[in-house]
XYZ file of C-alpha atoms in Angstrom:
148
model
C 17.392 19.794 -47.109
C 14.098 18.284 -45.629
C 11.068 19.037 -47.818
C 7.948 20.491 -46.524
C 6.038 17.269 -46.596
C 8.704 15.184 -44.780
C 8.533 17.952 -41.923
C 4.726 17.507 -42.158
C 4.970 13.774 -41.628
C 7.524 14.056 -38.838
C 5.435 16.604 -37.168
C 2.370 14.217 -37.556
C 4.302 11.173 -36.155
C 5.337 13.207 -33.024
C 1.687 14.427 -32.398
C 0.386 10.827 -32.833
C 3.059 9.481 -30.427
C 2.303 11.956 -27.735
C -1.515 11.358 -28.124
C -1.027 7.539 -27.865
C 1.161 8.288 -24.733
C -1.350 10.328 -23.062
C -4.271 8.089 -24.023
C -2.531 5.282 -22.622
C -1.854 6.793 -19.250
C -5.501 7.727 -18.996
C -6.325 4.023 -19.410
C -4.131 2.911 -16.934
C -4.151 5.344 -13.710
C -1.358 5.253 -11.158
C -2.089 3.779 -8.029
C -2.821 5.601 -5.108
C -3.021 4.668 -1.474
C -4.307 5.688 2.074
C -2.767 4.203 5.031
C -3.345 4.982 8.527
C -3.936 4.062 12.102
C -7.557 3.032 12.379
C -8.398 4.110 16.126
C -6.690 3.778 19.545
C -5.276 1.079 21.467
C -7.323 -2.310 20.703
C -6.659 -4.195 23.736
C -3.474 -5.087 25.625
C -1.004 -6.795 23.507
C -0.016 -9.284 26.313
C -3.328 -10.960 26.333
C -2.903 -12.286 22.962
C 0.188 -12.587 20.847
C 0.333 -11.297 17.265
C 2.322 -14.734 16.427
C -0.265 -17.049 15.119
C -3.072 -14.555 15.187
C -4.402 -13.914 11.974
C -5.456 -10.087 12.156
C -5.587 -9.692 8.553
C -8.570 -8.800 6.732
C -9.276 -7.379 3.124
C -11.957 -6.606 0.490
C -10.926 -6.119 -2.978
C -13.429 -4.962 -5.618
C -12.698 -1.482 -7.186
C -10.678 -0.642 -4.165
C -8.448 -3.093 -2.238
C -8.959 -2.374 1.632
C -6.734 -4.072 4.040
C -6.858 -3.982 7.878
C -4.105 -5.617 9.776
C -2.823 -5.543 13.450
C 0.628 -4.430 14.519
C 1.855 -4.082 18.278
C 3.153 -0.708 19.333
C 3.833 1.076 22.457
C 0.599 2.526 24.522
C 2.123 5.973 25.031
C 0.420 7.758 23.680
C -2.263 5.758 21.628
C -2.710 8.038 18.828
C -0.682 8.523 15.451
C 1.493 5.908 16.671
C 3.030 4.745 13.251
C 4.313 6.139 10.051
C 3.669 3.859 6.771
C 5.139 3.353 3.251
C 4.301 1.233 0.646
C 5.604 0.010 -2.620
C 3.933 -1.832 -5.445
C 6.056 -3.880 -7.586
C 4.106 -5.986 -10.502
C 1.588 -8.196 -8.515
C 3.434 -7.301 -5.058
C 2.428 -4.661 -2.524
C 4.567 -4.252 0.587
C 3.077 -2.062 3.592
C 5.928 -1.026 6.116
C 5.051 0.717 9.395
C 7.069 1.820 12.027
C 6.207 2.714 15.721
C 7.012 6.578 16.169
C 8.243 6.096 19.719
C 8.501 2.419 20.819
C 9.950 3.154 24.253
C 7.601 5.868 26.000
C 5.904 3.611 28.774
C 6.166 -0.269 29.701
C 3.074 -1.373 28.107
C 2.243 -2.757 24.523
C -1.210 -2.479 22.723
C -2.278 -3.909 19.721
C -3.457 -1.351 16.714
C -5.104 -1.715 13.509
C -3.684 -0.320 10.466
C -6.203 0.447 7.600
C -5.019 0.533 3.929
C -6.798 1.518 0.748
C -5.248 1.030 -2.926
C -6.823 2.528 -5.746
C -6.416 2.027 -9.556
C -4.749 -1.387 -9.270
C -5.118 -3.359 -12.604
C -4.378 -6.945 -11.441
C -6.967 -9.308 -10.091
C -4.638 -10.662 -7.392
C -1.607 -9.319 -5.428
C 0.438 -10.647 -2.588
C 0.638 -8.579 0.156
C 3.498 -8.345 2.573
C 2.933 -6.134 5.830
C 6.216 -5.476 7.675
C 6.916 -3.932 11.094
C 10.281 -1.732 10.780
C 10.191 -0.537 14.557
C 13.201 -2.402 15.389
C 14.858 -1.934 11.871
C 14.785 -5.872 11.544
C 11.848 -5.697 8.936
C 9.802 -8.305 10.836
C 7.181 -9.863 8.404
C 3.833 -9.561 9.980
C 1.636 -10.975 7.269
C 2.256 -12.471 3.724
C -1.317 -13.058 2.020
C -2.567 -13.439 -1.360
C -5.445 -11.268 -2.108
C -7.998 -11.741 -5.032
C -10.561 -9.507 -6.440
C -14.047 -10.461 -6.126
C -15.987 -10.518 -9.683
């Protein structure tokens, strides 16, 4: 038989564990992100190839903001891409896919804008992947650093 004082100690221990877990999660918020196509067609993709073109820009203080280029079909030129992301340790992977890659015979350059909130580390490797042809083509692989 368990005494009343042992039950009280067990109850106190459980309450303390729950409080510590809740307190820790408040200190380390989950990462939230917004990723979307920013604007419409940004010029023909035929004039300047994305290969060798560095169209990757970021700022990183409280929020990590990333803009990068991706090539997509130009019909229609709004809401072309779906996107997903994953965060593993110090690596952020952003995957985009053209929603209708073969509607017409022209290609455009589009800007994808991403914002990440609640990041704890001061540096991340960011990998941007085009999944349109199911080949997982790496567009950019960059190290981003938080400004002091």
